[in-house]
Every structure is written in C-alpha cells, then in structure tokens.
C-alpha cells in the first residue's frame, strides 16, 4: 500500500512556534499548531486536530527539514488519518492526527 504525501516542503524551514493544546476531560480534543518560517521570510501555520502519539526526540532543535505530513486514511484507523513524521536522521517530532489545515501567516508575524 502506498500512502500519499500531503506536504513535505519543509526544507530550510524552522519551527518558530509550537502549541500543544490538551483537554484533560476529552483526549480526542488534543490539537497542535506549528508555525514554520522559511528562508524566504514566509510563515505558515499548520493546525492539527485529534492529536495522539506525540513524540519529540531528544535534541530536537526546531529544524523541520525531513518532516512529512502523510495521509494514512487507508489504514482505516479510528483514531488517526494523518501522520507527521521525520524521515531524516536528525532529531524531530512525530505524531498522529485526525485532520489538519495549513495557511500562510502575514509577514508581520511575531
């Protein structure tokens, strides 16, 4: 089975904001927002809903090169449709999610 790469254009991108929201009464309401900044000065916001299995590897510096967002809906899991995974040998982040959206953030982001 071949899984579709939804987004993998993180080369030369740094993580500038990481928000992990947890609802202590309902684990299905966990969410993550990542804001990345590329070398051209563009900020993008990635919002993930229904997050589970979050792993932040020891030594993760915030560099997102080698990170990919994969459509895993073909696995037919009840708790995840999206996988975020680092495929390079550097430390990274990985997690599962039910859905995600991406948007450009204004150049005046701070």
mmCIF file of N, CA and C in Angstrom:
data_model
loop_
_atom_site.group_PDB
_atom_site.id
_atom_site.type_symbol
_atom_site.label_atom_id
_atom_site.label_comp_id
_atom_site.label_asym_id
_atom_site.label_seq_id
_atom_site.Cartn_x
_atom_site.Cartn_y
_atom_site.Cartn_z
ATOM 1 N N UNK A 1 0.842 -1.173 0.000
ATOM 2 C CA UNK A 1 0.000 0.000 0.000
ATOM 3 C C UNK A 1 0.889 1.239 0.000
ATOM 4 N N UNK A 2 0.601 2.151 -0.894
ATOM 5 C CA UNK A 2 1.363 3.390 -0.990
ATOM 6 C C UNK A 2 0.548 4.521 -0.367
ATOM 7 N N UNK A 3 1.162 5.205 0.588
ATOM 8 C CA UNK A 3 0.466 6.297 1.264
ATOM 9 C C UNK A 3 0.873 7.624 0.641
ATOM 10 N N UNK A 4 -0.091 8.527 0.532
ATOM 11 C CA UNK A 4 0.112 9.798 -0.144
ATOM 12 C C UNK A 4 0.784 10.812 0.783
ATOM 13 N N UNK A 5 1.851 11.431 0.280
ATOM 14 C CA UNK A 5 2.493 12.534 0.994
ATOM 15 C C UNK A 5 1.662 13.784 0.713
ATOM 16 N N UNK A 6 1.133 14.387 1.761
ATOM 17 C CA UNK A 6 0.305 15.579 1.616
ATOM 18 C C UNK A 6 1.172 16.831 1.551
ATOM 19 N N UNK A 7 2.197 16.885 2.395
ATOM 20 C CA UNK A 7 3.083 18.043 2.425
ATOM 21 C C UNK A 7 4.453 17.599 2.928
ATOM 22 N N UNK A 8 5.485 17.958 2.199
ATOM 23 C CA UNK A 8 6.840 17.609 2.625
ATOM 24 C C UNK A 8 7.833 18.717 2.287
ATOM 25 N N UNK A 9 7.341 19.906 2.035
ATOM 26 C CA UNK A 9 8.197 21.019 1.626
ATOM 27 C C UNK A 9 8.703 21.804 2.842
ATOM 28 N N UNK A 10 9.356 21.087 3.756
ATOM 29 C CA UNK A 10 9.886 21.726 4.957
ATOM 30 C C UNK A 10 11.382 22.025 4.856
ATOM 31 N N UNK A 11 11.998 21.791 3.697
ATOM 32 C CA UNK A 11 13.425 22.086 3.551
ATOM 33 C C UNK A 11 13.668 23.557 3.867
ATOM 34 N N UNK A 12 14.689 23.819 4.628
ATOM 35 C CA UNK A 12 15.047 25.185 5.034
ATOM 36 C C UNK A 12 13.944 25.884 5.829
ATOM 37 N N UNK A 13 13.205 25.122 6.608
ATOM 38 C CA UNK A 13 12.160 25.675 7.474
ATOM 39 C C UNK A 13 12.526 25.445 8.926
ATOM 40 N N UNK A 14 12.273 26.449 9.726
ATOM 41 C CA UNK A 14 12.487 26.348 11.163
ATOM 42 C C UNK A 14 11.154 26.496 11.873
ATOM 43 N N UNK A 15 11.010 25.785 12.952
ATOM 44 C CA UNK A 15 9.830 25.889 13.792
ATOM 45 C C UNK A 15 9.979 27.133 14.656
ATOM 46 N N UNK A 16 9.001 28.041 14.600
ATOM 47 C CA UNK A 16 9.082 29.255 15.416
ATOM 48 C C UNK A 16 8.015 29.271 16.509
ATOM 49 N N UNK A 17 7.019 28.395 16.381
ATOM 50 C CA UNK A 17 6.007 28.306 17.432
ATOM 51 C C UNK A 17 5.434 26.895 17.448
ATOM 52 N N UNK A 18 5.233 26.380 18.645
ATOM 53 C CA UNK A 18 4.669 25.048 18.846
ATOM 54 C C UNK A 18 3.663 25.140 19.974
ATOM 55 N N UNK A 19 2.392 24.911 19.670
ATOM 56 C CA UNK A 19 1.340 24.936 20.685
ATOM 57 C C UNK A 19 0.701 23.553 20.747
ATOM 58 N N UNK A 20 0.693 22.980 21.921
ATOM 59 C CA UNK A 20 0.058 21.685 22.144
ATOM 60 C C UNK A 20 -1.069 21.903 23.128
ATOM 61 N N UNK A 21 -2.289 21.790 22.653
ATOM 62 C CA UNK A 21 -3.472 22.028 23.479
ATOM 63 C C UNK A 21 -4.062 20.687 23.900
ATOM 64 N N UNK A 22 -4.272 20.540 25.216
ATOM 65 C CA UNK A 22 -4.786 19.293 25.767
ATOM 66 C C UNK A 22 -6.069 19.573 26.527
ATOM 67 N N UNK A 23 -7.095 18.797 26.241
ATOM 68 C CA UNK A 23 -8.320 18.853 27.027
ATOM 69 C C UNK A 23 -8.247 17.700 28.025
ATOM 70 N N UNK A 24 -8.158 17.979 29.321
ATOM 71 C CA UNK A 24 -7.980 16.904 30.301
ATOM 72 C C UNK A 24 -9.185 15.976 30.422
ATOM 73 N N UNK A 25 -10.349 16.381 29.898
ATOM 74 C CA UNK A 25 -11.551 15.564 30.001
ATOM 75 C C UNK A 25 -11.861 14.796 28.714
ATOM 76 N N UNK A 26 -11.244 15.187 27.617
ATOM 77 C CA UNK A 26 -11.537 14.525 26.342
ATOM 78 C C UNK A 26 -10.267 14.478 25.486
ATOM 79 N N UNK A 27 -9.642 13.313 25.431
ATOM 80 C CA UNK A 27 -8.365 13.186 24.714
ATOM 81 C C UNK A 27 -8.516 13.380 23.205
ATOM 82 N N UNK A 28 -9.730 13.259 22.666
ATOM 83 C CA UNK A 28 -9.912 13.458 21.223
ATOM 84 C C UNK A 28 -9.830 14.928 20.837
ATOM 85 N N UNK A 29 -9.822 15.824 21.829
ATOM 86 C CA UNK A 29 -9.761 17.256 21.544
ATOM 87 C C UNK A 29 -8.347 17.825 21.611
ATOM 88 N N UNK A 30 -7.338 16.982 21.668
ATOM 89 C CA UNK A 30 -5.951 17.469 21.644
ATOM 90 C C UNK A 30 -5.653 18.053 20.274
ATOM 91 N N UNK A 31 -4.898 19.163 20.269
ATOM 92 C CA UNK A 31 -4.533 19.786 18.995
ATOM 93 C C UNK A 31 -3.114 20.337 19.072
ATOM 94 N N UNK A 32 -2.521 20.494 17.910
ATOM 95 C CA UNK A 32 -1.179 21.069 17.791
ATOM 96 C C UNK A 32 -1.227 22.131 16.709
ATOM 97 N N UNK A 33 -0.584 23.259 16.987
ATOM 98 C CA UNK A 33 -0.369 24.272 15.964
ATOM 99 C C UNK A 33 1.135 24.486 15.839
ATOM 100 N N UNK A 34 1.640 24.315 14.628
ATOM 101 C CA UNK A 34 3.049 24.566 14.323
ATOM 102 C C UNK A 34 3.111 25.777 13.412
ATOM 103 N N UNK A 35 3.991 26.711 13.708
ATOM 104 C CA UNK A 35 4.243 27.823 12.794
ATOM 105 C C UNK A 35 5.685 27.679 12.337
ATOM 106 N N UNK A 36 5.857 27.621 11.020
ATOM 107 C CA UNK A 36 7.197 27.480 10.449
ATOM 108 C C UNK A 36 7.583 28.760 9.710
ATOM 109 N N UNK A 37 8.883 28.959 9.588
ATOM 110 C CA UNK A 37 9.437 30.131 8.902
ATOM 111 C C UNK A 37 10.487 29.625 7.929
ATOM 112 N N UNK A 38 10.328 29.969 6.647
ATOM 113 C CA UNK A 38 11.333 29.532 5.675
ATOM 114 C C UNK A 38 12.342 30.644 5.413
ATOM 115 N N UNK A 39 13.363 30.333 4.659
ATOM 116 C CA UNK A 39 14.462 31.276 4.407
ATOM 117 C C UNK A 39 14.052 32.421 3.490
ATOM 118 N N UNK A 40 12.846 32.338 2.897
ATOM 119 C CA UNK A 40 12.314 33.431 2.071
ATOM 120 C C UNK A 40 11.451 34.380 2.890
ATOM 121 N N UNK A 41 11.356 34.126 4.203
ATOM 122 C CA UNK A 41 10.585 35.000 5.072
ATOM 123 C C UNK A 41 9.112 34.685 5.162
ATOM 124 N N UNK A 42 8.698 33.522 4.662
ATOM 125 C CA UNK A 42 7.280 33.153 4.686
ATOM 126 C C UNK A 42 6.987 32.305 5.911
ATOM 127 N N UNK A 43 5.922 32.677 6.627
ATOM 128 C CA UNK A 43 5.458 31.931 7.780
ATOM 129 C C UNK A 43 4.234 31.121 7.372
ATOM 130 N N UNK A 44 4.154 29.871 7.821
ATOM 131 C CA UNK A 44 2.986 29.030 7.580
ATOM 132 C C UNK A 44 2.535 28.440 8.896
ATOM 133 N N UNK A 45 1.227 28.366 9.056
ATOM 134 C CA UNK A 45 0.630 27.775 10.244
ATOM 135 C C UNK A 45 0.001 26.436 9.866
ATOM 136 N N UNK A 46 0.376 25.394 10.575
ATOM 137 C CA UNK A 46 -0.172 24.056 10.381
ATOM 138 C C UNK A 46 -0.958 23.710 11.634
ATOM 139 N N UNK A 47 -2.258 23.447 11.483
ATOM 140 C CA UNK A 47 -3.110 23.120 12.623
ATOM 141 C C UNK A 47 -3.584 21.681 12.498
ATOM 142 N N UNK A 48 -3.362 20.914 13.544
ATOM 143 C CA UNK A 48 -3.715 19.501 13.585
ATOM 144 C C UNK A 48 -4.729 19.279 14.696
ATOM 145 N N UNK A 49 -5.777 18.543 14.399
ATOM 146 C CA UNK A 49 -6.834 18.234 15.372
ATOM 147 C C UNK A 49 -6.852 16.731 15.640
ATOM 148 N N UNK A 50 -7.290 16.365 16.849
ATOM 149 C CA UNK A 50 -7.369 14.948 17.209
ATOM 150 C C UNK A 50 -5.999 14.311 17.305
ATOM 151 N N UNK A 51 -5.070 14.974 17.959
ATOM 152 C CA UNK A 51 -3.665 14.548 18.016
ATOM 153 C C UNK A 51 -3.461 13.420 19.038
ATOM 154 N N UNK A 52 -2.614 12.462 18.669
ATOM 155 C CA UNK A 52 -2.213 11.389 19.583
ATOM 156 C C UNK A 52 -0.775 10.984 19.272
ATOM 157 N N UNK A 53 -0.183 10.229 20.162
ATOM 158 C CA UNK A 53 1.154 9.640 19.985
ATOM 159 C C UNK A 53 2.248 10.673 19.715
ATOM 160 N N UNK A 54 2.183 11.819 20.365
ATOM 161 C CA UNK A 54 3.197 12.853 20.176
ATOM 162 C C UNK A 54 4.542 12.384 20.717
ATOM 163 N N UNK A 55 5.578 12.500 19.885
ATOM 164 C CA UNK A 55 6.953 12.218 20.291
ATOM 165 C C UNK A 55 7.846 13.365 19.842
ATOM 166 N N UNK A 56 8.578 13.931 20.784
ATOM 167 C CA UNK A 56 9.582 14.947 20.480
ATOM 168 C C UNK A 56 10.916 14.321 20.869
ATOM 169 N N UNK A 57 11.749 14.059 19.878
ATOM 170 C CA UNK A 57 13.006 13.367 20.130
ATOM 171 C C UNK A 57 13.998 14.261 20.861
ATOM 172 N N UNK A 58 14.750 13.661 21.728
ATOM 173 C CA UNK A 58 15.780 14.370 22.470
ATOM 174 C C UNK A 58 16.736 15.042 21.479
ATOM 175 N N UNK A 59 17.005 16.312 21.713
ATOM 176 C CA UNK A 59 17.910 17.059 20.839
ATOM 177 C C UNK A 59 17.225 17.787 19.699
ATOM 178 N N UNK A 60 15.891 17.701 19.619
ATOM 179 C CA UNK A 60 15.167 18.387 18.534
ATOM 180 C C UNK A 60 15.431 19.890 18.613
ATOM 181 N N UNK A 61 15.952 20.453 17.521
ATOM 182 C CA UNK A 61 16.362 21.858 17.501
ATOM 183 C C UNK A 61 15.309 22.796 16.926
ATOM 184 N N UNK A 62 14.262 22.238 16.336
ATOM 185 C CA UNK A 62 13.254 23.068 15.687
ATOM 186 C C UNK A 62 13.373 23.069 14.175
ATOM 187 N N UNK A 63 14.419 22.450 13.629
ATOM 188 C CA UNK A 63 14.560 22.363 12.170
ATOM 189 C C UNK A 63 13.601 21.297 11.657
ATOM 190 N N UNK A 64 12.792 21.632 10.655
ATOM 191 C CA UNK A 64 11.752 20.735 10.163
ATOM 192 C C UNK A 64 12.123 19.993 8.887
ATOM 193 N N UNK A 65 13.307 20.230 8.334
ATOM 194 C CA UNK A 65 13.724 19.504 7.133
ATOM 195 C C UNK A 65 13.617 18.010 7.377
ATOM 196 N N UNK A 66 13.068 17.283 6.430
ATOM 197 C CA UNK A 66 12.894 15.845 6.583
ATOM 198 C C UNK A 66 11.560 15.463 7.202
ATOM 199 N N UNK A 67 10.745 16.450 7.553
ATOM 200 C CA UNK A 67 9.429 16.184 8.119
ATOM 201 C C UNK A 67 8.413 16.092 6.987
ATOM 202 N N UNK A 68 7.493 15.150 7.101
ATOM 203 C CA UNK A 68 6.454 14.990 6.084
ATOM 204 C C UNK A 68 5.104 14.772 6.752
ATOM 205 N N UNK A 69 4.059 15.238 6.072
ATOM 206 C CA UNK A 69 2.686 15.004 6.501
ATOM 207 C C UNK A 69 2.101 13.975 5.539
ATOM 208 N N UNK A 70 1.688 12.827 6.079
ATOM 209 C CA UNK A 70 1.275 11.687 5.273
ATOM 210 C C UNK A 70 -0.205 11.374 5.498
ATOM 211 N N UNK A 71 -0.922 11.076 4.421
ATOM 212 C CA UNK A 71 -2.311 10.626 4.508
ATOM 213 C C UNK A 71 -2.298 9.127 4.811
ATOM 214 N N UNK A 72 -2.719 8.752 6.010
ATOM 215 C CA UNK A 72 -2.741 7.334 6.385
ATOM 216 C C UNK A 72 -4.176 6.814 6.496
ATOM 217 N N UNK A 73 -5.112 7.500 5.860
ATOM 218 C CA UNK A 73 -6.521 7.099 5.952
ATOM 219 C C UNK A 73 -6.747 5.679 5.432
ATOM 220 N N UNK A 74 -5.900 5.221 4.531
ATOM 221 C CA UNK A 74 -6.025 3.864 4.000
ATOM 222 C C UNK A 74 -5.818 2.780 5.043
ATOM 223 N N UNK A 75 -5.210 3.130 6.162
ATOM 224 C CA UNK A 75 -5.036 2.158 7.252
ATOM 225 C C UNK A 75 -6.347 1.909 7.989
ATOM 226 N N UNK A 76 -7.312 2.793 7.786
ATOM 227 C CA UNK A 76 -8.643 2.700 8.375
ATOM 228 C C UNK A 76 -8.610 2.644 9.899
ATOM 229 N N UNK A 77 -7.747 3.460 10.490
ATOM 230 C CA UNK A 77 -7.688 3.561 11.943
ATOM 231 C C UNK A 77 -8.781 4.516 12.400
ATOM 232 N N UNK A 78 -9.406 4.220 13.503
ATOM 233 C CA UNK A 78 -10.463 5.075 14.036
ATOM 234 C C UNK A 78 -9.918 6.345 14.668
ATOM 235 N N UNK A 79 -8.644 6.341 15.068
ATOM 236 C CA UNK A 79 -8.085 7.468 15.820
ATOM 237 C C UNK A 79 -7.107 8.338 15.030
ATOM 238 N N UNK A 80 -6.827 8.016 13.751
ATOM 239 C CA UNK A 80 -5.839 8.804 13.003
ATOM 240 C C UNK A 80 -6.045 8.683 11.495
ATOM 241 N N UNK A 81 -5.933 9.832 10.823
ATOM 242 C CA UNK A 81 -5.988 9.900 9.363
ATOM 243 C C UNK A 81 -4.702 10.499 8.783
ATOM 244 N N UNK A 82 -3.934 11.175 9.648
ATOM 245 C CA UNK A 82 -2.731 11.905 9.243
ATOM 246 C C UNK A 82 -1.571 11.465 10.129
ATOM 247 N N UNK A 83 -0.389 11.327 9.525
ATOM 248 C CA UNK A 83 0.828 11.062 10.287
ATOM 249 C C UNK A 83 1.849 12.146 9.966
ATOM 250 N N UNK A 84 2.444 12.714 10.999
ATOM 251 C CA UNK A 84 3.542 13.654 10.837
ATOM 252 C C UNK A 84 4.779 12.912 11.319
ATOM 253 N N UNK A 85 5.788 12.864 10.446
ATOM 254 C CA UNK A 85 6.939 12.025 10.750
ATOM 255 C C UNK A 85 8.219 12.662 10.207
ATOM 256 N N UNK A 86 9.307 12.488 10.920
ATOM 257 C CA UNK A 86 10.624 12.953 10.467
ATOM 258 C C UNK A 86 11.356 11.773 9.844
ATOM 259 N N UNK A 87 11.756 11.902 8.591
ATOM 260 C CA UNK A 87 12.414 10.816 7.876
ATOM 261 C C UNK A 87 13.929 10.956 7.812
ATOM 262 N N UNK A 88 14.479 12.004 8.398
ATOM 263 C CA UNK A 88 15.926 12.181 8.398
ATOM 264 C C UNK A 88 16.512 11.687 9.715
ATOM 265 N N UNK A 89 17.829 11.592 9.760
ATOM 266 C CA UNK A 89 18.483 11.070 10.952
ATOM 267 C C UNK A 89 18.558 12.084 12.087
ATOM 268 N N UNK A 90 18.329 13.368 11.790
ATOM 269 C CA UNK A 90 18.320 14.381 12.843
ATOM 270 C C UNK A 90 17.106 14.180 13.745
ATOM 271 N N UNK A 91 17.189 14.692 14.962
ATOM 272 C CA UNK A 91 16.062 14.610 15.886
ATOM 273 C C UNK A 91 14.882 15.398 15.335
ATOM 274 N N UNK A 92 13.678 14.901 15.568
ATOM 275 C CA UNK A 92 12.497 15.569 15.043
ATOM 276 C C UNK A 92 11.289 15.330 15.914
ATOM 277 N N UNK A 93 10.136 15.603 15.341
ATOM 278 C CA UNK A 93 8.866 15.379 16.022
ATOM 279 C C UNK A 93 8.023 14.450 15.167
ATOM 280 N N UNK A 94 7.138 13.709 15.820
ATOM 281 C CA UNK A 94 6.193 12.867 15.101
ATOM 282 C C UNK A 94 4.925 12.742 15.931
ATOM 283 N N UNK A 95 3.807 12.567 15.243
ATOM 284 C CA UNK A 95 2.529 12.369 15.913
ATOM 285 C C UNK A 95 1.488 11.958 14.883
ATOM 286 N N UNK A 96 0.333 11.551 15.384
ATOM 287 C CA UNK A 96 -0.814 11.211 14.557
ATOM 288 C C UNK A 96 -1.889 12.269 14.770
ATOM 289 N N UNK A 97 -2.779 12.423 13.789
ATOM 290 C CA UNK A 97 -3.879 13.382 13.911
ATOM 291 C C UNK A 97 -5.053 12.926 13.057
ATOM 292 N N UNK A 98 -6.206 13.441 13.388
ATOM 293 C CA UNK A 98 -7.404 13.148 12.593
ATOM 294 C C UNK A 98 -7.512 14.063 11.383
ATOM 295 N N UNK A 99 -7.082 15.320 11.519
ATOM 296 C CA UNK A 99 -7.181 16.257 10.400
ATOM 297 C C UNK A 99 -6.147 17.361 10.562
ATOM 298 N N UNK A 100 -5.939 18.109 9.476
ATOM 299 C CA UNK A 100 -5.033 19.250 9.547
ATOM 300 C C UNK A 100 -5.420 20.286 8.496
ATOM 301 N N UNK A 101 -4.941 21.501 8.735
ATOM 302 C CA UNK A 101 -5.105 22.579 7.765
ATOM 303 C C UNK A 101 -3.816 23.381 7.756
ATOM 304 N N UNK A 102 -3.569 24.065 6.665
ATOM 305 C CA UNK A 102 -2.365 24.892 6.546
ATOM 306 C C UNK A 102 -2.766 26.247 5.983
ATOM 307 N N UNK A 103 -2.128 27.285 6.492
ATOM 308 C CA UNK A 103 -2.400 28.627 5.980
ATOM 309 C C UNK A 103 -1.121 29.459 6.085
ATOM 310 N N UNK A 104 -1.012 30.437 5.187
ATOM 311 C CA UNK A 104 0.098 31.375 5.273
ATOM 312 C C UNK A 104 -0.238 32.416 6.305
ATOM 313 N N UNK A 105 0.792 32.837 7.041
ATOM 314 C CA UNK A 105 0.630 33.835 8.079
ATOM 315 C C UNK A 105 1.235 35.128 7.539
ATOM 316 N N UNK A 106 0.717 36.259 7.932
ATOM 317 C CA UNK A 106 1.222 37.532 7.419
ATOM 318 C C UNK A 106 2.710 37.679 7.709
ATOM 319 N N UNK A 107 3.361 38.478 6.898
ATOM 320 C CA UNK A 107 4.800 38.715 7.066
ATOM 321 C C UNK A 107 5.126 39.414 8.380
ATOM 322 N N UNK A 108 4.128 40.026 8.985
ATOM 323 C CA UNK A 108 4.335 40.744 10.239
ATOM 324 C C UNK A 108 4.177 39.831 11.443
ATOM 325 N N UNK A 109 4.254 38.520 11.236
ATOM 326 C CA UNK A 109 4.072 37.560 12.327
ATOM 327 C C UNK A 109 5.131 37.768 13.407
ATOM 328 N N UNK A 110 4.682 37.787 14.632
ATOM 329 C CA UNK A 110 5.607 37.834 15.773
ATOM 330 C C UNK A 110 5.006 37.085 16.933
#
